[in-house]
Every structure is written in structure tokens, then in C-alpha cells.
mmCIF file of C-alpha atoms in Angstrom:
data_model
loop_
_atom_site.group_PDB
_atom_site.id
_atom_site.type_symbol
_atom_site.label_atom_id
_atom_site.label_comp_id
_atom_site.label_asym_id
_atom_site.label_seq_id
_atom_site.Cartn_x
_atom_site.Cartn_y
_atom_site.Cartn_z
ATOM 1 C CA UNK E 1 72.141 147.919 115.245
ATOM 2 C CA UNK E 2 74.790 148.792 112.589
ATOM 3 C CA UNK E 3 77.530 148.005 115.051
ATOM 4 C CA UNK E 4 76.080 144.631 115.763
ATOM 5 C CA UNK E 5 76.039 143.883 111.715
ATOM 6 C CA UNK E 6 79.479 145.091 111.436
ATOM 7 C CA UNK E 7 80.775 142.785 114.112
ATOM 8 C CA UNK E 8 78.779 139.800 112.393
ATOM 9 C CA UNK E 9 80.179 140.732 109.111
ATOM 10 C CA UNK E 10 83.939 140.566 110.375
ATOM 11 C CA UNK E 11 83.096 137.279 111.905
ATOM 12 C CA UNK E 12 81.941 135.544 108.824
ATOM 13 C CA UNK E 13 85.040 137.079 106.939
ATOM 14 C CA UNK E 14 87.278 135.319 109.597
ATOM 15 C CA UNK E 15 85.408 132.096 109.214
ATOM 16 C CA UNK E 16 85.549 132.575 105.383
ATOM 17 C CA UNK E 17 89.416 133.053 105.534
ATOM 18 C CA UNK E 18 89.843 130.175 107.524
ATOM 19 C CA UNK E 19 88.219 128.012 104.978
ATOM 20 C CA UNK E 20 90.254 129.546 102.265
ATOM 21 C CA UNK E 21 93.630 128.758 103.767
ATOM 22 C CA UNK E 22 93.875 126.261 106.718
ATOM 23 C CA UNK E 23 97.401 126.325 107.640
ATOM 24 C CA UNK E 24 99.586 128.498 109.424
ATOM 25 C CA UNK E 25 100.689 132.056 107.780
ATOM 26 C CA UNK E 26 104.255 130.623 108.250
ATOM 27 C CA UNK E 27 103.777 127.810 106.294
ATOM 28 C CA UNK E 28 101.967 129.808 103.543
ATOM 29 C CA UNK E 29 104.900 132.064 103.447
ATOM 30 C CA UNK E 30 107.571 129.431 102.959
ATOM 31 C CA UNK E 31 105.730 127.676 100.238
ATOM 32 C CA UNK E 32 103.433 129.807 98.416
ATOM 33 C CA UNK E 33 102.759 133.351 98.432
ATOM 34 C CA UNK E 34 99.711 135.366 99.330
ATOM 35 C CA UNK E 35 99.547 136.388 95.665
ATOM 36 C CA UNK E 36 99.755 133.032 94.372
ATOM 37 C CA UNK E 37 97.255 131.551 96.967
ATOM 38 C CA UNK E 38 94.697 134.262 95.926
ATOM 39 C CA UNK E 39 95.223 133.807 91.963
ATOM 40 C CA UNK E 40 94.224 130.423 93.132
ATOM 41 C CA UNK E 41 91.311 130.732 94.835
ATOM 42 C CA UNK E 42 90.021 133.316 92.026
ATOM 43 C CA UNK E 43 90.829 130.521 89.498
ATOM 44 C CA UNK E 44 88.502 128.227 91.193
ATOM 45 C CA UNK E 45 85.987 130.502 91.268
ATOM 46 C CA UNK E 46 85.762 131.393 87.957
ATOM 47 C CA UNK E 47 85.493 127.859 87.153
ATOM 48 C CA UNK E 48 82.560 127.324 89.643
ATOM 49 C CA UNK E 49 84.704 124.514 90.795
ATOM 50 C CA UNK E 50 83.735 122.794 94.045
ATOM 51 C CA UNK E 51 87.030 121.909 94.971
ATOM 52 C CA UNK E 52 90.044 121.510 97.627
ATOM 53 C CA UNK E 53 93.669 122.455 96.186
ATOM 54 C CA UNK E 54 96.488 121.217 98.406
ATOM 55 C CA UNK E 55 99.750 123.195 97.511
ATOM 56 C CA UNK E 56 103.314 123.343 99.003
ATOM 57 C CA UNK E 57 105.866 121.265 100.147
ATOM 58 C CA UNK E 58 106.585 119.242 103.296
ATOM 59 C CA UNK E 59 104.461 117.877 105.853
ATOM 60 C CA UNK E 60 101.632 120.149 105.991
ATOM 61 C CA UNK E 61 100.507 121.645 102.749
ATOM 62 C CA UNK E 62 98.579 125.233 102.167
ATOM 63 C CA UNK E 63 95.017 124.149 101.510
ATOM 64 C CA UNK E 64 92.808 126.187 99.597
ATOM 65 C CA UNK E 65 88.813 125.517 99.241
ATOM 66 C CA UNK E 66 86.288 126.892 97.104
ATOM 67 C CA UNK E 67 82.464 126.040 97.040
ATOM 68 C CA UNK E 68 80.616 126.135 93.914
ATOM 69 C CA UNK E 69 76.933 127.233 93.037
ATOM 70 C CA UNK E 70 75.239 123.817 92.070
ATOM 71 C CA UNK E 71 71.640 124.037 91.281
ATOM 72 C CA UNK E 72 71.358 127.619 92.340
ATOM 73 C CA UNK E 73 72.747 126.770 95.893
ATOM 74 C CA UNK E 74 76.356 126.890 97.292
ATOM 75 C CA UNK E 75 77.667 123.345 97.772
ATOM 76 C CA UNK E 76 79.129 121.927 100.994
ATOM 77 C CA UNK E 77 83.018 122.347 101.047
ATOM 78 C CA UNK E 78 85.181 119.272 100.381
ATOM 79 C CA UNK E 79 86.349 117.780 103.861
ATOM 80 C CA UNK E 80 90.219 117.244 103.537
ATOM 81 C CA UNK E 81 89.715 114.223 106.123
ATOM 82 C CA UNK E 82 86.985 112.741 104.194
ATOM 83 C CA UNK E 83 87.561 110.069 102.056
ATOM 84 C CA UNK E 84 87.760 110.774 97.927
ATOM 85 C CA UNK E 85 87.799 108.367 94.989
ATOM 86 C CA UNK E 86 91.371 108.874 94.057
ATOM 87 C CA UNK E 87 90.715 106.667 90.443
ATOM 88 C CA UNK E 88 93.988 106.524 88.462
ATOM 89 C CA UNK E 89 95.735 107.950 91.252
ATOM 90 C CA UNK E 90 96.230 104.572 92.545
ATOM 91 C CA UNK E 91 98.070 103.540 89.463
ATOM 92 C CA UNK E 92 101.286 105.407 91.499
ATOM 93 C CA UNK E 93 100.559 102.900 94.400
ATOM 94 C CA UNK E 94 101.218 99.950 92.254
ATOM 95 C CA UNK E 95 103.839 101.464 90.495
ATOM 96 C CA UNK E 96 105.375 101.897 94.207
ATOM 97 C CA UNK E 97 104.504 98.158 94.832
ATOM 98 C CA UNK E 98 106.496 97.090 91.545
ATOM 99 C CA UNK E 99 109.406 99.208 92.085
ATOM 100 C CA UNK E 100 109.813 97.666 95.421
ATOM 101 C CA UNK E 101 109.635 94.153 94.488
ATOM 102 C CA UNK E 102 112.543 95.414 91.679
ATOM 103 C CA UNK E 103 114.552 96.857 94.578
ATOM 104 C CA UNK E 104 114.450 93.425 96.274
ATOM 105 C CA UNK E 105 115.555 91.876 93.210
ATOM 106 C CA UNK E 106 112.016 89.566 93.047
ATOM 107 C CA UNK E 107 111.722 90.849 89.332
ATOM 108 C CA UNK E 108 112.995 93.206 86.997
ATOM 109 C CA UNK E 109 111.586 95.686 84.380
ATOM 110 C CA UNK E 110 112.996 93.126 81.814
ATOM 111 C CA UNK E 111 110.973 90.294 83.325
ATOM 112 C CA UNK E 112 108.526 89.241 80.632
ATOM 113 C CA UNK E 113 104.766 88.834 82.117
ATOM 114 C CA UNK E 114 104.807 84.919 81.026
ATOM 115 C CA UNK E 115 106.478 84.394 83.878
ATOM 116 C CA UNK E 116 103.437 85.247 85.970
ATOM 117 C CA UNK E 117 100.556 85.115 83.786
ATOM 118 C CA UNK E 118 101.462 82.876 80.719
ATOM 119 C CA UNK E 119 97.730 82.914 79.931
ATOM 120 C CA UNK E 120 97.683 86.757 79.038
ATOM 121 C CA UNK E 121 98.005 86.854 75.147
ATOM 122 C CA UNK E 122 101.481 88.188 74.073
ATOM 123 C CA UNK E 123 102.726 87.650 77.364
ATOM 124 C CA UNK E 124 105.689 86.132 75.879
ATOM 125 C CA UNK E 125 106.656 89.490 74.329
ATOM 126 C CA UNK E 126 105.118 91.794 77.139
ATOM 127 C CA UNK E 127 107.808 92.889 79.820
ATOM 128 C CA UNK E 128 107.351 94.698 83.291
ATOM 129 C CA UNK E 129 108.757 97.745 81.812
ATOM 130 C CA UNK E 130 106.247 97.985 79.032
ATOM 131 C CA UNK E 131 103.038 97.673 81.540
ATOM 132 C CA UNK E 132 104.486 100.064 83.650
ATOM 133 C CA UNK E 133 104.934 102.519 80.797
ATOM 134 C CA UNK E 134 101.575 101.509 78.708
ATOM 135 C CA UNK E 135 103.343 100.212 75.900
ATOM 136 C CA UNK E 136 102.063 96.407 76.305
ATOM 137 C CA UNK E 137 99.763 96.760 73.219
ATOM 138 C CA UNK E 138 97.036 95.630 75.427
ATOM 139 C CA UNK E 139 93.507 97.789 75.611
ATOM 140 C CA UNK E 140 90.669 97.782 77.711
ATOM 141 C CA UNK E 141 87.151 96.361 77.095
ATOM 142 C CA UNK E 142 84.828 97.630 79.346
ATOM 143 C CA UNK E 143 84.848 100.408 82.013
ATOM 144 C CA UNK E 144 82.301 99.126 84.712
ATOM 145 C CA UNK E 145 81.768 95.932 85.734
ATOM 146 C CA UNK E 146 78.349 94.333 85.949
ATOM 147 C CA UNK E 147 78.218 94.621 89.988
ATOM 148 C CA UNK E 148 80.785 95.166 92.863
ATOM 149 C CA UNK E 149 83.753 92.920 93.080
ATOM 150 C CA UNK E 150 84.849 92.333 96.364
ATOM 151 C CA UNK E 151 87.173 89.534 96.192
ATOM 152 C CA UNK E 152 90.606 88.976 94.884
ATOM 153 C CA UNK E 153 89.320 86.016 92.572
ATOM 154 C CA UNK E 154 86.531 88.215 90.953
ATOM 155 C CA UNK E 155 89.111 90.764 90.104
ATOM 156 C CA UNK E 156 91.854 88.290 88.704
ATOM 157 C CA UNK E 157 88.645 86.871 86.538
ATOM 158 C CA UNK E 158 87.429 90.195 85.351
ATOM 159 C CA UNK E 159 90.872 91.463 84.308
ATOM 160 C CA UNK E 160 91.750 88.360 82.636
ATOM 161 C CA UNK E 161 88.664 89.077 80.235
ATOM 162 C CA UNK E 162 88.521 92.572 80.021
ATOM 163 C CA UNK E 163 91.294 93.282 77.715
ATOM 164 C CA UNK E 164 92.177 93.140 73.860
ATOM 165 C CA UNK E 165 95.185 92.988 71.949
ATOM 166 C CA UNK E 166 95.454 96.361 70.259
ATOM 167 C CA UNK E 167 98.911 95.705 68.822
ATOM 168 C CA UNK E 168 102.247 94.197 69.381
ATOM 169 C CA UNK E 169 104.224 95.680 72.603
ATOM 170 C CA UNK E 170 106.062 99.153 71.458
ATOM 171 C CA UNK E 171 103.069 101.818 70.756
ATOM 172 C CA UNK E 172 102.002 103.745 73.730
ATOM 173 C CA UNK E 173 98.304 103.414 74.522
ATOM 174 C CA UNK E 174 96.735 104.365 78.114
ATOM 175 C CA UNK E 175 94.885 101.319 79.491
ATOM 176 C CA UNK E 176 94.004 100.234 82.876
ATOM 177 C CA UNK E 177 94.439 96.693 82.229
ATOM 178 C CA UNK E 178 98.083 96.988 82.208
ATOM 179 C CA UNK E 179 98.121 97.958 86.127
ATOM 180 C CA UNK E 180 95.488 95.314 86.709
ATOM 181 C CA UNK E 181 98.184 92.804 85.190
ATOM 182 C CA UNK E 182 100.908 94.353 87.238
ATOM 183 C CA UNK E 183 98.758 93.931 90.546
ATOM 184 C CA UNK E 184 98.545 90.381 89.544
ATOM 185 C CA UNK E 185 102.297 90.366 89.410
ATOM 186 C CA UNK E 186 102.661 91.996 92.695
ATOM 187 C CA UNK E 187 100.499 89.099 94.046
ATOM 188 C CA UNK E 188 102.202 86.768 92.343
ATOM 189 C CA UNK E 189 105.972 87.658 93.175
ATOM 190 C CA UNK E 190 105.219 88.284 96.958
ATOM 191 C CA UNK E 191 102.880 85.207 97.297
ATOM 192 C CA UNK E 192 100.229 87.456 98.904
ATOM 193 C CA UNK E 193 97.203 89.275 97.579
ATOM 194 C CA UNK E 194 97.975 92.442 95.951
ATOM 195 C CA UNK E 195 95.477 94.317 98.579
ATOM 196 C CA UNK E 196 97.616 92.820 101.699
ATOM 197 C CA UNK E 197 100.642 93.186 100.149
ATOM 198 C CA UNK E 198 99.833 97.122 99.615
ATOM 199 C CA UNK E 199 98.379 97.178 103.167
ATOM 200 C CA UNK E 200 101.461 96.160 104.581
ATOM 201 C CA UNK E 201 104.320 97.432 102.530
ATOM 202 C CA UNK E 202 102.924 100.883 101.292
ATOM 203 C CA UNK E 203 100.130 102.022 103.598
ATOM 204 C CA UNK E 204 101.306 100.334 107.084
ATOM 205 C CA UNK E 205 105.143 100.922 106.220
ATOM 206 C CA UNK E 206 104.831 104.690 105.489
ATOM 207 C CA UNK E 207 102.109 105.076 108.439
ATOM 208 C CA UNK E 208 99.309 106.172 105.898
ATOM 209 C CA UNK E 209 96.046 105.211 107.728
ATOM 210 C CA UNK E 210 93.668 107.463 105.237
ATOM 211 C CA UNK E 211 93.921 105.367 102.416
ATOM 212 C CA UNK E 212 91.669 102.526 102.016
ATOM 213 C CA UNK E 213 90.461 99.963 99.613
ATOM 214 C CA UNK E 214 86.591 100.507 98.654
ATOM 215 C CA UNK E 215 85.841 97.481 99.962
ATOM 216 C CA UNK E 216 87.263 98.439 103.498
ATOM 217 C CA UNK E 217 84.597 101.616 103.587
ATOM 218 C CA UNK E 218 81.091 102.708 103.085
ATOM 219 C CA UNK E 219 78.857 105.478 101.260
ATOM 220 C CA UNK E 220 78.902 107.774 104.332
ATOM 221 C CA UNK E 221 82.629 107.781 104.868
ATOM 222 C CA UNK E 222 82.951 109.275 101.135
ATOM 223 C CA UNK E 223 83.198 112.686 99.681
ATOM 224 C CA UNK E 224 79.546 112.907 98.211
ATOM 225 C CA UNK E 225 79.528 113.605 94.048
ATOM 226 C CA UNK E 226 77.340 116.824 93.390
ATOM 227 C CA UNK E 227 76.870 115.613 89.662
ATOM 228 C CA UNK E 228 77.285 111.890 89.695
ATOM 229 C CA UNK E 229 73.867 110.965 88.777
ATOM 230 C CA UNK E 230 74.097 113.042 85.554
ATOM 231 C CA UNK E 231 77.243 111.334 84.687
ATOM 232 C CA UNK E 232 76.183 107.259 84.687
ATOM 233 C CA UNK E 233 76.458 106.967 81.151
ATOM 234 C CA UNK E 234 78.210 103.690 81.418
ATOM 235 C CA UNK E 235 74.861 102.258 82.735
ATOM 236 C CA UNK E 236 72.156 104.928 82.659
ATOM 237 C CA UNK E 237 69.802 102.300 84.379
ATOM 238 C CA UNK E 238 71.993 102.295 87.633
ATOM 239 C CA UNK E 239 70.638 104.522 90.185
ATOM 240 C CA UNK E 240 72.504 103.985 93.165
ATOM 241 C CA UNK E 241 75.461 106.474 92.955
ATOM 242 C CA UNK E 242 77.522 104.508 95.476
ATOM 243 C CA UNK E 243 76.758 101.224 93.750
ATOM 244 C CA UNK E 244 77.747 102.980 90.609
ATOM 245 C CA UNK E 245 81.254 103.984 91.762
ATOM 246 C CA UNK E 246 81.919 100.713 93.079
ATOM 247 C CA UNK E 247 81.163 99.091 89.644
ATOM 248 C CA UNK E 248 83.559 101.712 88.067
ATOM 249 C CA UNK E 249 86.024 100.880 91.007
ATOM 250 C CA UNK E 250 85.578 97.082 90.216
ATOM 251 C CA UNK E 251 86.647 97.855 86.890
ATOM 252 C CA UNK E 252 90.306 99.215 87.613
ATOM 253 C CA UNK E 253 91.857 96.701 89.434
ATOM 254 C CA UNK E 254 95.444 97.811 90.625
ATOM 255 C CA UNK E 255 94.271 101.104 88.689
ATOM 256 C CA UNK E 256 91.613 102.726 90.478
ATOM 257 C CA UNK E 257 90.139 100.737 93.749
ATOM 258 C CA UNK E 258 91.286 103.199 96.427
ATOM 259 C CA UNK E 259 90.255 106.384 98.187
ATOM 260 C CA UNK E 260 92.370 108.712 100.138
ATOM 261 C CA UNK E 261 91.547 111.454 101.882
ATOM 262 C CA UNK E 262 93.412 114.846 100.425
ATOM 263 C CA UNK E 263 95.778 114.713 103.299
ATOM 264 C CA UNK E 264 96.239 111.192 103.125
ATOM 265 C CA UNK E 265 97.482 111.346 99.416
ATOM 266 C CA UNK E 266 99.660 114.002 100.100
ATOM 267 C CA UNK E 267 101.359 112.315 102.655
ATOM 268 C CA UNK E 268 101.803 109.340 100.003
ATOM 269 C CA UNK E 269 103.405 111.610 97.474
ATOM 270 C CA UNK E 270 105.606 113.181 100.163
ATOM 271 C CA UNK E 271 106.831 109.819 101.680
ATOM 272 C CA UNK E 272 107.429 108.150 98.461
ATOM 273 C CA UNK E 273 108.040 110.031 95.226
ATOM 274 C CA UNK E 274 109.137 113.223 96.396
ATOM 275 C CA UNK E 275 111.232 111.857 99.266
ATOM 276 C CA UNK E 276 115.135 112.472 98.374
ATOM 277 C CA UNK E 277 115.924 108.746 98.934
ATOM 278 C CA UNK E 278 112.439 107.711 98.003
ATOM 279 C CA UNK E 279 111.356 105.572 94.978
ATOM 280 C CA UNK E 280 110.897 108.630 92.729
ATOM 281 C CA UNK E 281 114.506 109.298 92.579
ATOM 282 C CA UNK E 282 114.630 106.125 90.347
ATOM 283 C CA UNK E 283 111.944 106.943 88.248
ATOM 284 C CA UNK E 284 113.975 110.066 87.204
ATOM 285 C CA UNK E 285 116.589 107.333 85.390
ATOM 286 C CA UNK E 286 113.727 105.852 83.404
ATOM 287 C CA UNK E 287 114.837 106.104 79.618
ATOM 288 C CA UNK E 288 111.950 107.246 77.223
ATOM 289 C CA UNK E 289 112.266 106.928 73.676
ATOM 290 C CA UNK E 290 111.381 110.482 71.508
ATOM 291 C CA UNK E 291 108.031 108.760 70.450
ATOM 292 C CA UNK E 292 106.728 107.698 73.986
ATOM 293 C CA UNK E 293 104.672 109.875 75.891
ATOM 294 C CA UNK E 294 106.909 110.138 79.257
ATOM 295 C CA UNK E 295 104.627 107.877 81.594
ATOM 296 C CA UNK E 296 105.935 105.390 84.019
ATOM 297 C CA UNK E 297 104.821 103.871 87.235
ATOM 298 C CA UNK E 298 101.461 106.059 87.287
ATOM 299 C CA UNK E 299 102.908 109.491 86.486
ATOM 300 C CA UNK E 300 103.863 111.027 83.382
ATOM 301 C CA UNK E 301 107.581 112.554 84.084
ATOM 302 C CA UNK E 302 109.504 114.941 81.819
ATOM 303 C CA UNK E 303 112.890 115.938 83.582
ATOM 304 C CA UNK E 304 111.945 117.378 87.360
ATOM 305 C CA UNK E 305 108.357 117.634 86.754
ATOM 306 C CA UNK E 306 105.768 115.226 87.337
ATOM 307 C CA UNK E 307 102.162 114.915 86.703
ATOM 308 C CA UNK E 308 98.893 112.621 87.137
ATOM 309 C CA UNK E 309 95.278 112.701 86.378
ATOM 310 C CA UNK E 310 92.391 110.679 87.860
ATOM 311 C CA UNK E 311 88.457 110.621 87.423
ATOM 312 C CA UNK E 312 85.391 108.638 87.901
ATOM 313 C CA UNK E 313 81.529 109.844 87.377
ATOM 314 C CA UNK E 314 81.215 113.196 89.331
ATOM 315 C CA UNK E 315 85.128 113.098 90.609
ATOM 316 C CA UNK E 316 88.193 114.398 89.149
ATOM 317 C CA UNK E 317 91.791 114.695 90.535
ATOM 318 C CA UNK E 318 95.205 116.170 88.940
ATOM 319 C CA UNK E 319 98.312 116.879 90.478
ATOM 320 C CA UNK E 320 101.701 118.463 89.419
ATOM 321 C CA UNK E 321 104.880 118.309 91.338
ATOM 322 C CA UNK E 322 108.805 119.023 91.000
ATOM 323 C CA UNK E 323 111.228 116.592 91.971
ATOM 324 C CA UNK E 324 113.805 119.209 92.633
ATOM 325 C CA UNK E 325 112.039 121.597 94.469
ATOM 326 C CA UNK E 326 109.633 119.129 96.111
ATOM 327 C CA UNK E 327 106.627 121.394 95.661
ATOM 328 C CA UNK E 328 103.506 119.727 94.902
ATOM 329 C CA UNK E 329 99.865 121.066 93.807
ATOM 330 C CA UNK E 330 97.219 118.337 94.373
ATOM 331 C CA UNK E 331 93.315 119.582 93.061
ATOM 332 C CA UNK E 332 90.317 117.371 94.179
ATOM 333 C CA UNK E 333 86.769 118.099 92.520
ATOM 334 C CA UNK E 334 83.496 116.603 92.908
ATOM 335 C CA UNK E 335 81.765 118.768 90.234
ATOM 336 C CA UNK E 336 83.715 119.059 87.345
ATOM 337 C CA UNK E 337 84.780 116.845 84.266
ATOM 338 C CA UNK E 338 88.212 115.236 83.506
ATOM 339 C CA UNK E 339 88.315 117.672 80.782
ATOM 340 C CA UNK E 340 87.486 120.441 83.071
ATOM 341 C CA UNK E 341 89.655 119.507 85.668
ATOM 342 C CA UNK E 342 92.577 119.165 83.248
ATOM 343 C CA UNK E 343 92.308 122.731 82.074
ATOM 344 C CA UNK E 344 91.988 124.091 85.463
ATOM 345 C CA UNK E 345 94.756 121.710 86.741
ATOM 346 C CA UNK E 346 97.089 123.226 83.829
ATOM 347 C CA UNK E 347 95.879 126.964 84.972
ATOM 348 C CA UNK E 348 97.037 126.153 88.747
ATOM 349 C CA UNK E 349 99.877 125.064 87.848
ATOM 350 C CA UNK E 350 101.297 127.853 85.857
ATOM 351 C CA UNK E 351 100.134 129.926 88.882
ATOM 352 C CA UNK E 352 102.285 128.215 91.390
ATOM 353 C CA UNK E 353 104.900 126.698 89.041
ATOM 354 C CA UNK E 354 105.421 129.407 86.706
ATOM 355 C CA UNK E 355 104.971 129.763 83.222
ATOM 356 C CA UNK E 356 108.406 128.343 82.793
ATOM 357 C CA UNK E 357 107.345 124.865 84.230
ATOM 358 C CA UNK E 358 106.643 121.733 81.845
ATOM 359 C CA UNK E 359 103.466 121.932 80.185
ATOM 360 C CA UNK E 360 102.182 118.504 80.088
ATOM 361 C CA UNK E 361 99.348 118.109 77.323
ATOM 362 C CA UNK E 362 97.441 115.373 79.180
#
């Protein structure tokens, strides 16, 4: 009987080990040490984060998973092949689209917004560069739509009425509307819808089948939030979690309407921003003023280090990467807040990249 239980315990231990590290030992040895992987796992457990961490470099990441205790029960692990609402991570996609158009000489960073959208307030003063850097002087009004917006026309109408002038162009202020307007510029400059452009020139071009717009998926294909019902603060009367999420995403045209599998977003980063000959190389040469938050094209940039965050009700994600080493760490969680995710991400950044790595205060 004792031997039977010993065999059972050994089998369970082996299964759990596969959940924690899903890539081969050789991949682990090249990109992350066993000590680092163990420290990351321990930190996830301490935070009680139901989370998935993709870490390393190259095509295949090391995957570290943690199952949180939620309402007294162990939660289901996040499936790396299931779609996750990446929220503001989509801004990197819009940034890539704009950079592609710049590289084709269809627009420039100094192009004024009124060339494409003269009806926007202060558009004769606002440049593409300022939209990419959140220095347009514009601010968001609403963070949720009254219903899911499923057409390009509806998205444009909402975006054009969902901003206010906060200041003259120049001061830094994070606003989703900047990337909504950039999405409209992509459509105007390329003579096709934003979604069609992104599908053709980014998702298809880079062979990224696991990135989807929310209008292309159903709730059954999405990682479920473990806490969404507790965070319907923008509209407590909404009881349907999927509809609430769709309404949140609808308010973020060009800035938060895409879902991706964790593996799929890893591939996007590897093929674009971390590619030696990719767009990320151009981002390193962007000039920032001393008073600027160093943000461009969907990411914070400081020398070789880059960083981004994303969140919706019941979902949070954060990433840290290094242009020089091509190493990257991405955290996805479906039970912690953005504030908790930022702190946890900072700790994991220190574990993996070291205490000398650039610390981002956002």
C-alpha cells in the first residue's frame, strides 16, 4: 500500500513539474537558469497570482505556470494556447503599422493629423510623433462603450466623440484616444480598414494566426477571468462578463481590441520589436526630451530596455525585454489587478534581468 502511494506521489510530482516548465531542459539552460525559474515560481506563489510567465529568448520560451487559490479552491491554470485579452499590448501593433507606413514613405513622424483627420480639435498642431508618444494634449472621456462596437464606422464615431483637449500638444499624458486616432490614420493612409491592414500586413505577414480581433472570437475561446464580476466598476449593472469585456474593448479602438494567445504575443515580439532587422531597431533611435516619459509605439523605452502593460477587468499583463540580449519576460494573469501586476512584474524583472536592469516606475 505504501509503495502504491509513493508511486502515486511521484507521478503527481512529475505532472506538476511539466506544468511549471513546459520547454526542454536545453532551452531552459540557454535562456534562464533553474534558480531563476524557481525564484519566479516562488514569487508567483507568494502573490497568489493565477499566472503564466513566458521567459527567455528565441522562438520557444520557457513557460512557468502558477495556479492560485481563489475562493478556497485551486484555480485552473492559464492555457498558453487560449486567447487572452492583451488590452494596451495592442498599442504595439498599431505602432508597428504606423512605422511600416513611415518606412514606405506614406507618412512621416512630422505629418500633421489634419492631413487625415482635420475635424479633430488641434489637429493642425498635433503630429504623428506626438500621438505615438502620448504628447498630443488629448485625453480620454469614457473607458467603456454602451454596447459592443463591431463595425469600423461605429469605432470611428465613438473615437471621434470620446476625447477632450487637455492641453496644447507637448505635455505627456497617457490616453487611448491617441492610438485610436493612429488607427484611423492607418486606415486613411493605406486606403483600407485598420483591421484589414493589420490582418494583412502584420498578422498574416508575420504568420501570427493566434492574434485575433474580439469581433472574430467567442467567449468560449477566451481565457476566463477569475475576478471580472467583482470589477464591473465602469458599469455595475452589466452582469455578463463577456459582454462587459467587449464593451471595454470597444472603447479602445487601435489600443485594446485584440486578443492573443500568450505564445502568439511572444511570437509577435520576437518577429518585430526584438528582431535584429525589425522595427524595434528604429525605435531605439527615437529622441526623447528630458521631461518626457520615454514612450513610443506602444512601449516604454530606456536605452536597451523596453516595457509595456495592459489590463481590463479581471485581466492584467506586463512585459520586460532587452534589445541587446533579445531576452524577454511576459506575465499574464487573470486574477490580479494592474497595480499588483506592475509590482509583481517589477519583481520578476529583477529576478530575470538583474538588479542593474532599468527599473520602470510605470
